[in-house]
Amino acid sequence: MSEIRLGVYLDSFDPVCHDHLAAARSLLEESRLDQLLLIPVFRDGDGTTGMEDHVWRMLAAACSGDKRFLPYRAGADFRDPAFLDRLISGLRKEYACKMVCCVIREEWMLLARSWHRPDNLAEIRILPAADTADSSSRIRSSLSSGRVPSALSPSVAEYITSLGLYGFPGHVPCADGWIPKLFSALNPHRFAHSLAVAVTARNLALRYGADPLLAEQAGLLHDCAKCLPLADMQQIARQDHLTDDPDFLSSGALLHSVVGARVARDAYGVGNPDILEAIAFHNTGAPGMSRLAMCVCLADYIEPNRRPFPLLEEVRSLSAVSLEQALLLSLKGTADHVLSGGNTLHPQTLETISWLQSLPACSPAVSSP
Ligand SMILES: [Fe+2]
Ligand SMILES: [Fe+2]
């Protein structure tokens, strides 16, 4: 048995919000846990309300930034008195650990009272019911009136609004089919990133006069091929004659954009050429790229889940002032990063930088204070 300290945190997570994640962080610290499994509990016991998959995907997106949090499906009926026994025994085998502690929110006390307490449970704690505006019930009521509460992470907010969940008015066309498919095609980190790029691209499009719906759709799908093995990308590129550029063909970091545009067309049914162009150019940029493509390219760089790196805050600030200048600075940052790592910068990025520098919006007279 390892000395790993494992915790399970049972809550509704419907939807997961900052309140849940703050509770999870303090549980990790107070109980000195190595790993915390976040397990959704459903009001009807077995998740037959139809929200189970949505809650699960939102939880995966919300947890993607911290490896210590792991969304976990209990795979048992919460109404079964032996539920906790089965869960804890299964986890002790799966994780080969001695220490398991369990935390449940107060509103599930009735459920918890019916459970047998396993002998091998180190600790069981009850979290007080949330009484702030961050509670899930208040969030659901805000969403039903068309407001997006700040207590949701951008990825979770995008998930909800694009699908029109919790009565949120309107939704992104095609999102019902795309989002489950994306969730299967990407890892949780890439899924959360795609949702955050979608919301960021939409906001940039609104600010800079591109179509916000197309920006959101392109943002959602921009990395749809990113998690394919390189050999699969190469096969798609060769069979569809997408490129004969050896640099592209030998690098997943380059190739996933042009292959992504083809996957978006063939697997996600995207026919709009503006969306496909934005996906194809999102990593290198391209001289003459549309404002829509610029919004997606910039959103990819500045989306709120990005871990801090030099230049990020400067590009974010500039993105509120000038699309062209912010994109130029981001591409220069990418160029410096690639070159400082001893790698070769693709000429298309250099050509895009030169093109942006030639635009009136980036001329020294405009960019100097
Ligand atoms: Fe990408
Ligand atoms: Fe991306």
PDB file of N, CA and C in Angstrom, residues 232-324:
ATOM      1  N   ASP A 232      -1.526  10.015 -38.019  1.00  0.00           N
ATOM      2  CA  ASP A 232      -2.905  10.186 -38.525  1.00  0.00           C
ATOM      3  C   ASP A 232      -3.054  11.536 -39.227  1.00  0.00           C
ATOM      4  N   MET A 233      -2.442  12.572 -38.630  1.00  0.00           N
ATOM      5  CA  MET A 233      -2.492  13.900 -39.282  1.00  0.00           C
ATOM      6  C   MET A 233      -1.813  13.828 -40.651  1.00  0.00           C
ATOM      7  N   GLN A 234      -0.654  13.168 -40.679  1.00  0.00           N
ATOM      8  CA  GLN A 234       0.097  13.082 -41.947  1.00  0.00           C
ATOM      9  C   GLN A 234      -0.720  12.344 -43.001  1.00  0.00           C
ATOM     10  N   GLN A 235      -1.409  11.301 -42.566  1.00  0.00           N
ATOM     11  CA  GLN A 235      -2.204  10.524 -43.527  1.00  0.00           C
ATOM     12  C   GLN A 235      -3.327  11.394 -44.123  1.00  0.00           C
ATOM     13  N   ILE A 236      -4.013  12.159 -43.264  1.00  0.00           N
ATOM     14  CA  ILE A 236      -5.089  13.039 -43.750  1.00  0.00           C
ATOM     15  C   ILE A 236      -4.499  14.092 -44.692  1.00  0.00           C
ATOM     16  N   ALA A 237      -3.364  14.670 -44.289  1.00  0.00           N
ATOM     17  CA  ALA A 237      -2.757  15.725 -45.104  1.00  0.00           C
ATOM     18  C   ALA A 237      -2.337  15.198 -46.475  1.00  0.00           C
ATOM     19  N   ARG A 238      -1.767  13.988 -46.500  1.00  0.00           N
ATOM     20  CA  ARG A 238      -1.288  13.450 -47.781  1.00  0.00           C
ATOM     21  C   ARG A 238      -2.454  13.024 -48.656  1.00  0.00           C
ATOM     22  N   GLN A 239      -3.415  12.331 -48.028  1.00  0.00           N
ATOM     23  CA  GLN A 239      -4.493  11.792 -48.866  1.00  0.00           C
ATOM     24  C   GLN A 239      -5.361  12.919 -49.432  1.00  0.00           C
ATOM     25  N   ASP A 240      -5.478  14.032 -48.697  1.00  0.00           N
ATOM     26  CA  ASP A 240      -6.304  15.139 -49.187  1.00  0.00           C
ATOM     27  C   ASP A 240      -5.469  16.255 -49.811  1.00  0.00           C
ATOM     28  N   HIS A 241      -4.167  15.990 -50.000  1.00  0.00           N
ATOM     29  CA  HIS A 241      -3.262  16.973 -50.623  1.00  0.00           C
ATOM     30  C   HIS A 241      -3.385  18.350 -49.960  1.00  0.00           C
ATOM     31  N   LEU A 242      -3.343  18.357 -48.625  1.00  0.00           N
ATOM     32  CA  LEU A 242      -3.515  19.630 -47.914  1.00  0.00           C
ATOM     33  C   LEU A 242      -2.255  20.477 -47.968  1.00  0.00           C
ATOM     34  N   THR A 243      -1.108  19.834 -47.942  1.00  0.00           N
ATOM     35  CA  THR A 243       0.163  20.571 -47.991  1.00  0.00           C
ATOM     36  C   THR A 243       1.278  19.623 -48.422  1.00  0.00           C
ATOM     37  N   ASP A 244       2.271  20.159 -49.112  1.00  0.00           N
ATOM     38  CA  ASP A 244       3.473  19.354 -49.349  1.00  0.00           C
ATOM     39  C   ASP A 244       4.677  19.995 -48.659  1.00  0.00           C
ATOM     40  N   ASP A 245       4.389  20.924 -47.746  1.00  0.00           N
ATOM     41  CA  ASP A 245       5.439  21.605 -46.996  1.00  0.00           C
ATOM     42  C   ASP A 245       6.046  20.620 -45.992  1.00  0.00           C
ATOM     43  N   PRO A 246       7.330  20.280 -46.136  1.00  0.00           N
ATOM     44  CA  PRO A 246       7.923  19.281 -45.226  1.00  0.00           C
ATOM     45  C   PRO A 246       7.931  19.733 -43.767  1.00  0.00           C
ATOM     46  N   ASP A 247       8.028  21.042 -43.543  1.00  0.00           N
ATOM     47  CA  ASP A 247       7.996  21.525 -42.158  1.00  0.00           C
ATOM     48  C   ASP A 247       6.643  21.213 -41.523  1.00  0.00           C
ATOM     49  N   PHE A 248       5.575  21.493 -42.266  1.00  0.00           N
ATOM     50  CA  PHE A 248       4.234  21.196 -41.764  1.00  0.00           C
ATOM     51  C   PHE A 248       4.076  19.693 -41.552  1.00  0.00           C
ATOM     52  N   LEU A 249       4.519  18.925 -42.553  1.00  0.00           N
ATOM     53  CA  LEU A 249       4.273  17.478 -42.504  1.00  0.00           C
ATOM     54  C   LEU A 249       5.039  16.775 -41.384  1.00  0.00           C
ATOM     55  N   SER A 250       6.060  17.417 -40.873  1.00  0.00           N
ATOM     56  CA  SER A 250       6.851  16.738 -39.834  1.00  0.00           C
ATOM     57  C   SER A 250       6.537  17.254 -38.427  1.00  0.00           C
ATOM     58  N   SER A 251       5.573  18.149 -38.307  1.00  0.00           N
ATOM     59  CA  SER A 251       5.323  18.752 -36.993  1.00  0.00           C
ATOM     60  C   SER A 251       3.820  18.796 -36.688  1.00  0.00           C
ATOM     61  N   GLY A 252       3.432  18.113 -35.618  1.00  0.00           N
ATOM     62  CA  GLY A 252       2.033  18.175 -35.198  1.00  0.00           C
ATOM     63  C   GLY A 252       1.638  19.591 -34.796  1.00  0.00           C
ATOM     64  N   ALA A 253       2.602  20.344 -34.217  1.00  0.00           N
ATOM     65  CA  ALA A 253       2.302  21.714 -33.784  1.00  0.00           C
ATOM     66  C   ALA A 253       1.902  22.587 -34.965  1.00  0.00           C
ATOM     67  N   LEU A 254       2.479  22.304 -36.141  1.00  0.00           N
ATOM     68  CA  LEU A 254       2.105  23.054 -37.341  1.00  0.00           C
ATOM     69  C   LEU A 254       0.919  22.396 -38.057  1.00  0.00           C
ATOM     70  N   LEU A 255       0.995  21.072 -38.192  1.00  0.00           N
ATOM     71  CA  LEU A 255       0.056  20.374 -39.071  1.00  0.00           C
ATOM     72  C   LEU A 255      -1.380  20.343 -38.531  1.00  0.00           C
ATOM     73  N   HIS A 256      -1.548  20.425 -37.192  1.00  0.00           N
ATOM     74  CA  HIS A 256      -2.906  20.248 -36.648  1.00  0.00           C
ATOM     75  C   HIS A 256      -3.866  21.341 -37.101  1.00  0.00           C
ATOM     76  N   SER A 257      -3.326  22.480 -37.571  1.00  0.00           N
ATOM     77  CA  SER A 257      -4.228  23.554 -38.002  1.00  0.00           C
ATOM     78  C   SER A 257      -4.853  23.225 -39.360  1.00  0.00           C
ATOM     79  N   VAL A 258      -4.036  22.873 -40.341  1.00  0.00           N
ATOM     80  CA  VAL A 258      -4.598  22.581 -41.671  1.00  0.00           C
ATOM     81  C   VAL A 258      -5.396  21.278 -41.658  1.00  0.00           C
ATOM     82  N   VAL A 259      -4.909  20.306 -40.894  1.00  0.00           N
ATOM     83  CA  VAL A 259      -5.689  19.061 -40.765  1.00  0.00           C
ATOM     84  C   VAL A 259      -6.978  19.343 -39.976  1.00  0.00           C
ATOM     85  N   GLY A 260      -6.867  20.227 -38.978  1.00  0.00           N
ATOM     86  CA  GLY A 260      -8.055  20.584 -38.187  1.00  0.00           C
ATOM     87  C   GLY A 260      -9.156  21.172 -39.058  1.00  0.00           C
ATOM     88  N   ALA A 261      -8.768  22.012 -40.019  1.00  0.00           N
ATOM     89  CA  ALA A 261      -9.780  22.587 -40.916  1.00  0.00           C
ATOM     90  C   ALA A 261     -10.472  21.476 -41.711  1.00  0.00           C
ATOM     91  N   ARG A 262      -9.706  20.472 -42.130  1.00  0.00           N
ATOM     92  CA  ARG A 262     -10.297  19.368 -42.894  1.00  0.00           C
ATOM     93  C   ARG A 262     -11.191  18.495 -41.984  1.00  0.00           C
ATOM     94  N   VAL A 263     -10.733  18.254 -40.753  1.00  0.00           N
ATOM     95  CA  VAL A 263     -11.542  17.467 -39.811  1.00  0.00           C
ATOM     96  C   VAL A 263     -12.827  18.229 -39.471  1.00  0.00           C
ATOM     97  N   ALA A 264     -12.703  19.545 -39.313  1.00  0.00           N
ATOM     98  CA  ALA A 264     -13.898  20.354 -39.019  1.00  0.00           C
ATOM     99  C   ALA A 264     -14.910  20.232 -40.157  1.00  0.00           C
ATOM    100  N   ARG A 265     -14.421  20.195 -41.380  1.00  0.00           N
ATOM    101  CA  ARG A 265     -15.315  20.068 -42.535  1.00  0.00           C
ATOM    102  C   ARG A 265     -15.936  18.670 -42.597  1.00  0.00           C
ATOM    103  N   ASP A 266     -15.094  17.657 -42.464  1.00  0.00           N
ATOM    104  CA  ASP A 266     -15.564  16.291 -42.707  1.00  0.00           C
ATOM    105  C   ASP A 266     -16.242  15.645 -41.502  1.00  0.00           C
ATOM    106  N   ALA A 267     -15.704  15.893 -40.310  1.00  0.00           N
ATOM    107  CA  ALA A 267     -16.258  15.202 -39.131  1.00  0.00           C
ATOM    108  C   ALA A 267     -17.279  16.057 -38.388  1.00  0.00           C
ATOM    109  N   TYR A 268     -17.176  17.384 -38.517  1.00  0.00           N
ATOM    110  CA  TYR A 268     -18.085  18.265 -37.775  1.00  0.00           C
ATOM    111  C   TYR A 268     -19.062  18.982 -38.710  1.00  0.00           C
ATOM    112  N   GLY A 269     -18.917  18.752 -40.004  1.00  0.00           N
ATOM    113  CA  GLY A 269     -19.878  19.294 -40.962  1.00  0.00           C
ATOM    114  C   GLY A 269     -19.806  20.792 -41.176  1.00  0.00           C
ATOM    115  N   VAL A 270     -18.626  21.394 -40.948  1.00  0.00           N
ATOM    116  CA  VAL A 270     -18.493  22.847 -41.136  1.00  0.00           C
ATOM    117  C   VAL A 270     -18.321  23.148 -42.629  1.00  0.00           C
ATOM    118  N   GLY A 271     -19.237  23.954 -43.171  1.00  0.00           N
ATOM    119  CA  GLY A 271     -19.121  24.307 -44.580  1.00  0.00           C
ATOM    120  C   GLY A 271     -18.657  25.739 -44.789  1.00  0.00           C
ATOM    121  N   ASN A 272     -18.681  26.537 -43.734  1.00  0.00           N
ATOM    122  CA  ASN A 272     -18.360  27.962 -43.879  1.00  0.00           C
ATOM    123  C   ASN A 272     -16.857  28.153 -44.110  1.00  0.00           C
ATOM    124  N   PRO A 273     -16.464  28.706 -45.269  1.00  0.00           N
ATOM    125  CA  PRO A 273     -15.031  28.839 -45.564  1.00  0.00           C
ATOM    126  C   PRO A 273     -14.300  29.789 -44.613  1.00  0.00           C
ATOM    127  N   ASP A 274     -15.018  30.754 -44.047  1.00  0.00           N
ATOM    128  CA  ASP A 274     -14.362  31.684 -43.110  1.00  0.00           C
ATOM    129  C   ASP A 274     -13.948  30.965 -41.821  1.00  0.00           C
ATOM    130  N   ILE A 275     -14.809  30.065 -41.366  1.00  0.00           N
ATOM    131  CA  ILE A 275     -14.464  29.278 -40.167  1.00  0.00           C
ATOM    132  C   ILE A 275     -13.277  28.372 -40.486  1.00  0.00           C
ATOM    133  N   LEU A 276     -13.338  27.734 -41.640  1.00  0.00           N
ATOM    134  CA  LEU A 276     -12.257  26.801 -42.005  1.00  0.00           C
ATOM    135  C   LEU A 276     -10.926  27.536 -42.152  1.00  0.00           C
ATOM    136  N   GLU A 277     -10.969  28.741 -42.721  1.00  0.00           N
ATOM    137  CA  GLU A 277      -9.734  29.518 -42.855  1.00  0.00           C
ATOM    138  C   GLU A 277      -9.181  29.900 -41.475  1.00  0.00           C
ATOM    139  N   ALA A 278     -10.083  30.305 -40.581  1.00  0.00           N
ATOM    140  CA  ALA A 278      -9.628  30.699 -39.235  1.00  0.00           C
ATOM    141  C   ALA A 278      -8.969  29.520 -38.522  1.00  0.00           C
ATOM    142  N   ILE A 279      -9.514  28.319 -38.708  1.00  0.00           N
ATOM    143  CA  ILE A 279      -8.905  27.129 -38.086  1.00  0.00           C
ATOM    144  C   ILE A 279      -7.541  26.858 -38.726  1.00  0.00           C
ATOM    145  N   ALA A 280      -7.485  26.947 -40.050  1.00  0.00           N
ATOM    146  CA  ALA A 280      -6.239  26.612 -40.767  1.00  0.00           C
ATOM    147  C   ALA A 280      -5.100  27.575 -40.431  1.00  0.00           C
ATOM    148  N   PHE A 281      -5.419  28.832 -40.119  1.00  0.00           N
ATOM    149  CA  PHE A 281      -4.367  29.836 -39.887  1.00  0.00           C
ATOM    150  C   PHE A 281      -4.122  30.128 -38.404  1.00  0.00           C
ATOM    151  N   HIS A 282      -4.756  29.353 -37.498  1.00  0.00           N
ATOM    152  CA  HIS A 282      -4.747  29.807 -36.100  1.00  0.00           C
ATOM    153  C   HIS A 282      -3.376  29.720 -35.434  1.00  0.00           C
ATOM    154  N   ASN A 283      -2.457  28.941 -35.971  1.00  0.00           N
ATOM    155  CA  ASN A 283      -1.154  28.839 -35.298  1.00  0.00           C
ATOM    156  C   ASN A 283      -0.062  29.697 -35.949  1.00  0.00           C
ATOM    157  N   THR A 284      -0.001  29.702 -37.276  1.00  0.00           N
ATOM    158  CA  THR A 284       1.068  30.476 -37.927  1.00  0.00           C
ATOM    159  C   THR A 284       0.608  31.871 -38.325  1.00  0.00           C
ATOM    160  N   GLY A 285      -0.729  32.061 -38.427  1.00  0.00           N
ATOM    161  CA  GLY A 285      -1.218  33.267 -39.085  1.00  0.00           C
ATOM    162  C   GLY A 285      -0.970  33.151 -40.582  1.00  0.00           C
ATOM    163  N   ALA A 286      -1.402  34.160 -41.352  1.00  0.00           N
ATOM    164  CA  ALA A 286      -1.143  34.188 -42.798  1.00  0.00           C
ATOM    165  C   ALA A 286      -1.321  35.623 -43.263  1.00  0.00           C
ATOM    166  N   PRO A 287      -0.454  36.088 -44.171  1.00  0.00           N
ATOM    167  CA  PRO A 287      -0.630  37.451 -44.696  1.00  0.00           C
ATOM    168  C   PRO A 287      -2.024  37.583 -45.313  1.00  0.00           C
ATOM    169  N   GLY A 288      -2.682  38.670 -45.015  1.00  0.00           N
ATOM    170  CA  GLY A 288      -4.015  38.905 -45.580  1.00  0.00           C
ATOM    171  C   GLY A 288      -5.126  38.158 -44.871  1.00  0.00           C
ATOM    172  N   MET A 289      -4.841  37.533 -43.743  1.00  0.00           N
ATOM    173  CA  MET A 289      -5.878  36.773 -43.029  1.00  0.00           C
ATOM    174  C   MET A 289      -7.034  37.689 -42.628  1.00  0.00           C
ATOM    175  N   SER A 290      -8.219  37.089 -42.528  1.00  0.00           N
ATOM    176  CA  SER A 290      -9.424  37.869 -42.217  1.00  0.00           C
ATOM    177  C   SER A 290      -9.403  38.319 -40.751  1.00  0.00           C
ATOM    178  N   ARG A 291     -10.279  39.265 -40.439  1.00  0.00           N
ATOM    179  CA  ARG A 291     -10.372  39.698 -39.042  1.00  0.00           C
ATOM    180  C   ARG A 291     -10.870  38.552 -38.162  1.00  0.00           C
ATOM    181  N   LEU A 292     -11.739  37.728 -38.735  1.00  0.00           N
ATOM    182  CA  LEU A 292     -12.214  36.558 -37.989  1.00  0.00           C
ATOM    183  C   LEU A 292     -11.032  35.655 -37.616  1.00  0.00           C
ATOM    184  N   ALA A 293     -10.183  35.368 -38.602  1.00  0.00           N
ATOM    185  CA  ALA A 293      -9.020  34.506 -38.345  1.00  0.00           C
ATOM    186  C   ALA A 293      -8.074  35.170 -37.343  1.00  0.00           C
ATOM    187  N   MET A 294      -7.953  36.509 -37.420  1.00  0.00           N
ATOM    188  CA  MET A 294      -7.097  37.212 -36.459  1.00  0.00           C
ATOM    189  C   MET A 294      -7.645  37.066 -35.039  1.00  0.00           C
ATOM    190  N   CYS A 295      -8.967  37.162 -34.908  1.00  0.00           N
ATOM    191  CA  CYS A 295      -9.587  37.039 -33.573  1.00  0.00           C
ATOM    192  C   CYS A 295      -9.315  35.648 -32.982  1.00  0.00           C
ATOM    193  N   VAL A 296      -9.425  34.607 -33.803  1.00  0.00           N
ATOM    194  CA  VAL A 296      -9.218  33.240 -33.306  1.00  0.00           C
ATOM    195  C   VAL A 296      -7.752  33.014 -32.950  1.00  0.00           C
ATOM    196  N   CYS A 297      -6.856  33.510 -33.801  1.00  0.00           N
ATOM    197  CA  CYS A 297      -5.420  33.370 -33.561  1.00  0.00           C
ATOM    198  C   CYS A 297      -5.017  34.072 -32.260  1.00  0.00           C
ATOM    199  N   LEU A 298      -5.537  35.280 -32.063  1.00  0.00           N
ATOM    200  CA  LEU A 298      -5.210  36.027 -30.847  1.00  0.00           C
ATOM    201  C   LEU A 298      -5.852  35.368 -29.622  1.00  0.00           C
ATOM    202  N   ALA A 299      -7.102  34.903 -29.780  1.00  0.00           N
ATOM    203  CA  ALA A 299      -7.798  34.251 -28.657  1.00  0.00           C
ATOM    204  C   ALA A 299      -7.028  33.025 -28.188  1.00  0.00           C
ATOM    205  N   ASP A 300      -6.443  32.311 -29.129  1.00  0.00           N
ATOM    206  CA  ASP A 300      -5.655  31.123 -28.791  1.00  0.00           C
ATOM    207  C   ASP A 300      -4.484  31.499 -27.869  1.00  0.00           C
ATOM    208  N   TYR A 301      -3.952  32.679 -28.069  1.00  0.00           N
ATOM    209  CA  TYR A 301      -2.782  33.135 -27.302  1.00  0.00           C
ATOM    210  C   TYR A 301      -3.167  33.650 -25.914  1.00  0.00           C
ATOM    211  N   ILE A 302      -4.315  34.339 -25.837  1.00  0.00           N
ATOM    212  CA  ILE A 302      -4.617  35.062 -24.580  1.00  0.00           C
ATOM    213  C   ILE A 302      -5.722  34.439 -23.748  1.00  0.00           C
ATOM    214  N   GLU A 303      -6.295  33.289 -24.160  1.00  0.00           N
ATOM    215  CA  GLU A 303      -7.465  32.765 -23.433  1.00  0.00           C
ATOM    216  C   GLU A 303      -7.159  32.644 -21.931  1.00  0.00           C
ATOM    217  N   PRO A 304      -8.182  32.795 -21.105  1.00  0.00           N
ATOM    218  CA  PRO A 304      -7.930  32.951 -19.664  1.00  0.00           C
ATOM    219  C   PRO A 304      -7.343  31.747 -18.945  1.00  0.00           C
ATOM    220  N   ASN A 305      -7.392  30.555 -19.536  1.00  0.00           N
ATOM    221  CA  ASN A 305      -6.793  29.389 -18.865  1.00  0.00           C
ATOM    222  C   ASN A 305      -5.277  29.324 -19.030  1.00  0.00           C
ATOM    223  N   ARG A 306      -4.721  30.174 -19.904  1.00  0.00           N
ATOM    224  CA  ARG A 306      -3.275  30.108 -20.156  1.00  0.00           C
ATOM    225  C   ARG A 306      -2.489  30.313 -18.877  1.00  0.00           C
ATOM    226  N   ARG A 307      -1.481  29.454 -18.676  1.00  0.00           N
ATOM    227  CA  ARG A 307      -0.584  29.679 -17.550  1.00  0.00           C
ATOM    228  C   ARG A 307       0.242  30.932 -17.856  1.00  0.00           C
ATOM    229  N   PRO A 308       0.595  31.710 -16.829  1.00  0.00           N
ATOM    230  CA  PRO A 308       1.324  32.959 -17.073  1.00  0.00           C
ATOM    231  C   PRO A 308       2.655  32.700 -17.793  1.00  0.00           C
ATOM    232  N   PHE A 309       2.978  33.540 -18.745  1.00  0.00           N
ATOM    233  CA  PHE A 309       4.286  33.497 -19.401  1.00  0.00           C
ATOM    234  C   PHE A 309       4.639  34.917 -19.810  1.00  0.00           C
ATOM    235  N   PRO A 310       5.947  35.196 -20.061  1.00  0.00           N
ATOM    236  CA  PRO A 310       6.328  36.560 -20.393  1.00  0.00           C
ATOM    237  C   PRO A 310       5.495  37.062 -21.572  1.00  0.00           C
ATOM    238  N   LEU A 311       5.063  38.271 -21.521  1.00  0.00           N
ATOM    239  CA  LEU A 311       4.326  38.913 -22.615  1.00  0.00           C
ATOM    240  C   LEU A 311       2.812  38.700 -22.557  1.00  0.00           C
ATOM    241  N   LEU A 312       2.358  37.676 -21.794  1.00  0.00           N
ATOM    242  CA  LEU A 312       0.924  37.360 -21.851  1.00  0.00           C
ATOM    243  C   LEU A 312       0.072  38.561 -21.430  1.00  0.00           C
ATOM    244  N   GLU A 313       0.394  39.169 -20.287  1.00  0.00           N
ATOM    245  CA  GLU A 313      -0.439  40.271 -19.809  1.00  0.00           C
ATOM    246  C   GLU A 313      -0.352  41.475 -20.733  1.00  0.00           C
ATOM    247  N   GLU A 314       0.839  41.663 -21.330  1.00  0.00           N
ATOM    248  CA  GLU A 314       0.993  42.795 -22.260  1.00  0.00           C
ATOM    249  C   GLU A 314       0.106  42.589 -23.494  1.00  0.00           C
ATOM    250  N   VAL A 315       0.086  41.364 -24.023  1.00  0.00           N
ATOM    251  CA  VAL A 315      -0.745  41.084 -25.197  1.00  0.00           C
ATOM    252  C   VAL A 315      -2.226  41.204 -24.820  1.00  0.00           C
ATOM    253  N   ARG A 316      -2.580  40.702 -23.616  1.00  0.00           N
ATOM    254  CA  ARG A 316      -3.984  40.826 -23.178  1.00  0.00           C
ATOM    255  C   ARG A 316      -4.408  42.292 -23.091  1.00  0.00           C
ATOM    256  N   SER A 317      -3.549  43.128 -22.525  1.00  0.00           N
ATOM    257  CA  SER A 317      -3.897  44.558 -22.413  1.00  0.00           C
ATOM    258  C   SER A 317      -4.029  45.180 -23.795  1.00  0.00           C
ATOM    259  N   LEU A 318      -3.097  44.833 -24.667  1.00  0.00           N
ATOM    260  CA  LEU A 318      -3.117  45.411 -26.014  1.00  0.00           C
ATOM    261  C   LEU A 318      -4.345  44.929 -26.804  1.00  0.00           C
ATOM    262  N   SER A 319      -4.848  43.739 -26.459  1.00  0.00           N
ATOM    263  CA  SER A 319      -6.006  43.195 -27.188  1.00  0.00           C
ATOM    264  C   SER A 319      -7.259  44.030 -26.951  1.00  0.00           C
ATOM    265  N   ALA A 320      -7.247  44.869 -25.907  1.00  0.00           N
ATOM    266  CA  ALA A 320      -8.397  45.751 -25.666  1.00  0.00           C
ATOM    267  C   ALA A 320      -8.276  47.038 -26.469  1.00  0.00           C
ATOM    268  N   VAL A 321      -7.133  47.241 -27.118  1.00  0.00           N
ATOM    269  CA  VAL A 321      -6.859  48.494 -27.827  1.00  0.00           C
ATOM    270  C   VAL A 321      -6.792  48.298 -29.332  1.00  0.00           C
ATOM    271  N   SER A 322      -6.053  47.273 -29.768  1.00  0.00           N
ATOM    272  CA  SER A 322      -5.840  47.064 -31.206  1.00  0.00           C
ATOM    273  C   SER A 322      -5.679  45.579 -31.506  1.00  0.00           C
ATOM    274  N   LEU A 323      -6.537  45.066 -32.364  1.00  0.00           N
ATOM    275  CA  LEU A 323      -6.455  43.651 -32.771  1.00  0.00           C
ATOM    276  C   LEU A 323      -5.127  43.393 -33.486  1.00  0.00           C
ATOM    277  N   GLU A 324      -4.783  44.286 -34.408  1.00  0.00           N
ATOM    278  CA  GLU A 324      -3.574  44.076 -35.214  1.00  0.00           C
ATOM    279  C   GLU A 324      -2.311  44.140 -34.361  1.00  0.00           C
TER     280      GLU A 324
END
